[in-house]
Amino acid sequence: MSAESGIDEGRRLVVFHLGDEEYGVPITLVQEIIRHTPPRPVPGSAPHVQGVINLRGRIIPVIDLRSRFGIAGDRPADAKVVITTVDGVTIGVVVDEVREVLTLGADVFEPAPAGTDADGHVEAVAKLDGRLVVVLDLVRLLHEGALAA
């Protein structure tokens, strides 16, 4: 891992569920977490872009990670939207449930195993007492095609 990723020193993650799996993103990229309300669709958007919401006067695109990652099943009625800011761009990410904020030491992180991250969206995997938390690289995920068709 590179020192630039922050994994070497450990980090704080916002952990959420998509289906039966747990994912994490650095807390430094999370502005807030809101309850999901149906966004206004935007014609011509990529299939995983649900549309846009008005959040206190700001128009924010909302992407559905279930759709983006090809995860089957229905979104729960009490789904959440994690409002993130990456390189000055604010985007909402729909998740099933926000579980917790964890502070983890560098010793629990491993790079994504070979062959498991063809798109480069996984920064690492954290091993926690029988749990695996996939740490997403939001910069790559949101900048490299998240809003593209």
CSV table of C-alpha atoms in Angstrom, one decimal:
chain,number,residue,atom,x,y,z
A,1,MET,CA,0.0,0.0,0.0
A,2,SER,CA,1.2,3.5,-0.6
A,3,ALA,CA,1.5,6.0,2.2
A,4,GLU,CA,-0.7,8.3,0.1
A,5,SER,CA,-3.7,6.0,0.5
A,6,GLY,CA,-3.7,6.4,4.3
A,7,ILE,CA,-4.0,2.6,4.7
A,8,ASP,CA,-0.5,2.3,6.1
A,9,GLU,CA,-1.4,4.5,9.1
A,10,GLY,CA,-4.9,3.0,9.6
A,11,ARG,CA,-8.0,5.1,9.1
A,12,ARG,CA,-11.6,5.9,10.0
A,13,LEU,CA,-14.2,4.3,7.7
A,14,VAL,CA,-17.9,4.7,7.3
A,15,VAL,CA,-19.2,1.1,6.9
A,16,PHE,CA,-22.4,0.3,5.0
A,17,HIS,CA,-24.2,-2.6,3.6
A,18,LEU,CA,-25.2,-3.4,0.1
A,19,GLY,CA,-27.1,-6.7,0.2
A,20,ASP,CA,-25.2,-9.1,2.4
A,21,GLU,CA,-21.8,-7.4,1.9
A,22,GLU,CA,-20.0,-4.7,3.9
A,23,TYR,CA,-18.2,-1.8,2.3
A,24,GLY,CA,-16.3,1.1,3.7
A,25,VAL,CA,-15.3,4.6,2.6
A,26,PRO,CA,-13.0,7.0,4.3
A,27,ILE,CA,-14.9,9.3,6.7
A,28,THR,CA,-13.0,12.3,5.3
A,29,LEU,CA,-14.9,12.0,2.1
A,30,VAL,CA,-18.4,11.8,3.7
A,31,GLN,CA,-20.3,15.1,4.3
A,32,GLU,CA,-23.4,13.6,5.7
A,33,ILE,CA,-25.9,10.7,5.6
A,34,ILE,CA,-29.5,11.3,4.7
A,35,ARG,CA,-32.6,9.1,4.2
A,36,HIS,CA,-33.2,8.1,0.6
A,37,THR,CA,-35.9,10.0,-1.2
A,38,PRO,CA,-36.6,9.3,-4.9
A,39,PRO,CA,-34.4,11.5,-7.0
A,40,ARG,CA,-35.7,13.3,-10.1
A,41,PRO,CA,-34.7,11.2,-13.1
A,42,VAL,CA,-32.5,12.9,-15.7
A,43,PRO,CA,-33.0,11.6,-19.3
A,44,GLY,CA,-30.0,10.0,-20.9
A,45,SER,CA,-28.2,9.2,-17.6
A,46,ALA,CA,-26.3,6.0,-17.0
A,47,PRO,CA,-28.4,3.2,-15.7
A,48,HIS,CA,-26.9,3.4,-12.2
A,49,VAL,CA,-27.5,7.2,-12.0
A,50,GLN,CA,-30.9,7.5,-10.2
A,51,GLY,CA,-31.2,11.2,-10.9
A,52,VAL,CA,-30.7,14.4,-8.9
A,53,ILE,CA,-31.8,15.7,-5.6
A,54,ASN,CA,-32.0,19.2,-4.2
A,55,LEU,CA,-30.0,19.3,-1.0
A,56,ARG,CA,-30.4,22.7,0.7
A,57,GLY,CA,-30.3,24.5,-2.7
A,58,ARG,CA,-27.6,22.3,-4.3
A,59,ILE,CA,-28.4,19.9,-7.1
A,60,ILE,CA,-26.6,16.7,-6.4
A,61,PRO,CA,-26.4,13.6,-8.7
A,62,VAL,CA,-27.3,10.3,-7.0
A,63,ILE,CA,-25.8,7.0,-8.0
A,64,ASP,CA,-27.1,3.5,-7.0
A,65,LEU,CA,-24.2,1.3,-5.9
A,66,ARG,CA,-26.4,-1.8,-6.1
A,67,SER,CA,-26.8,-1.1,-9.8
A,68,ARG,CA,-23.3,0.0,-10.3
A,69,PHE,CA,-21.9,-3.2,-8.8
A,70,GLY,CA,-24.6,-5.5,-10.3
A,71,ILE,CA,-25.9,-6.5,-6.9
A,72,ALA,CA,-29.3,-8.3,-7.2
A,73,GLY,CA,-32.2,-7.6,-4.9
A,74,ASP,CA,-34.4,-4.7,-4.0
A,75,ARG,CA,-33.3,-1.6,-2.1
A,76,PRO,CA,-34.7,-1.5,1.4
A,77,ALA,CA,-37.4,1.1,2.1
A,78,ASP,CA,-35.2,2.7,4.7
A,79,ALA,CA,-32.1,3.0,2.4
A,80,LYS,CA,-29.7,5.9,3.0
A,81,VAL,CA,-27.8,8.3,0.8
A,82,VAL,CA,-24.2,8.9,1.7
A,83,ILE,CA,-23.3,12.4,0.5
A,84,THR,CA,-19.7,12.5,-0.5
A,85,THR,CA,-17.3,15.1,-1.8
A,86,VAL,CA,-14.4,14.0,-4.0
A,87,ASP,CA,-12.1,16.6,-5.6
A,88,GLY,CA,-14.8,19.3,-5.1
A,89,VAL,CA,-17.6,17.3,-6.7
A,90,THR,CA,-20.5,16.3,-4.5
A,91,ILE,CA,-22.3,13.1,-5.2
A,92,GLY,CA,-24.9,11.1,-3.3
A,93,VAL,CA,-24.4,7.3,-3.1
A,94,VAL,CA,-27.4,5.1,-2.3
A,95,VAL,CA,-26.6,2.3,0.2
A,96,ASP,CA,-28.9,-0.2,2.0
A,97,GLU,CA,-27.8,0.7,5.5
A,98,VAL,CA,-25.1,2.7,7.2
A,99,ARG,CA,-23.8,0.4,9.9
A,100,GLU,CA,-21.0,2.2,11.8
A,101,VAL,CA,-17.9,4.3,11.8
A,102,LEU,CA,-14.8,2.3,12.6
A,103,THR,CA,-11.3,3.4,13.4
A,104,LEU,CA,-8.9,0.7,12.2
A,105,GLY,CA,-5.2,0.1,12.5
A,106,ALA,CA,-3.1,-0.5,9.4
A,107,ASP,CA,-2.6,-4.2,10.4
A,108,VAL,CA,-6.2,-5.1,9.4
A,109,PHE,CA,-5.9,-4.0,5.8
A,110,GLU,CA,-4.8,-6.0,2.8
A,111,PRO,CA,-4.7,-5.1,-0.9
A,112,ALA,CA,-7.5,-6.4,-3.0
A,113,PRO,CA,-6.7,-10.0,-4.0
A,114,ALA,CA,-5.5,-10.5,-7.6
A,115,GLY,CA,-8.3,-10.8,-10.1
A,116,THR,CA,-11.0,-9.4,-7.8
A,117,ASP,CA,-10.8,-5.7,-8.8
A,118,ALA,CA,-10.8,-5.4,-12.6
A,119,ASP,CA,-12.3,-1.9,-12.4
A,120,GLY,CA,-9.9,-0.6,-9.8
A,121,HIS,CA,-12.6,0.5,-7.4
A,122,VAL,CA,-11.3,-1.5,-4.4
A,123,GLU,CA,-8.6,0.2,-2.3
A,124,ALA,CA,-8.2,-2.6,0.2
A,125,VAL,CA,-10.0,-5.3,2.3
A,126,ALA,CA,-10.2,-5.0,6.0
A,127,LYS,CA,-10.3,-8.2,8.1
A,128,LEU,CA,-12.3,-7.8,11.3
A,129,ASP,CA,-13.1,-10.7,13.6
A,130,GLY,CA,-14.7,-12.9,10.9
A,131,ARG,CA,-15.9,-10.0,8.9
A,132,LEU,CA,-14.5,-8.6,5.6
A,133,VAL,CA,-15.1,-4.9,4.8
A,134,VAL,CA,-14.3,-3.9,1.2
A,135,VAL,CA,-12.8,-0.5,1.2
A,136,LEU,CA,-13.8,1.4,-1.9
A,137,ASP,CA,-11.7,3.9,-3.8
A,138,LEU,CA,-14.3,6.6,-4.1
A,139,VAL,CA,-12.0,8.9,-6.2
A,140,ARG,CA,-11.7,6.2,-8.9
A,141,LEU,CA,-15.3,5.0,-8.5
A,142,LEU,CA,-16.8,8.5,-8.8
A,143,HIS,CA,-14.4,10.0,-11.3
A,144,GLU,CA,-14.0,7.1,-13.7
A,145,GLY,CA,-17.4,6.6,-15.2
A,146,ALA,CA,-19.7,6.7,-12.2
A,147,LEU,CA,-21.8,9.3,-14.0
A,148,ALA,CA,-21.1,8.2,-17.5
A,149,ALA,CA,-23.3,6.0,-19.6
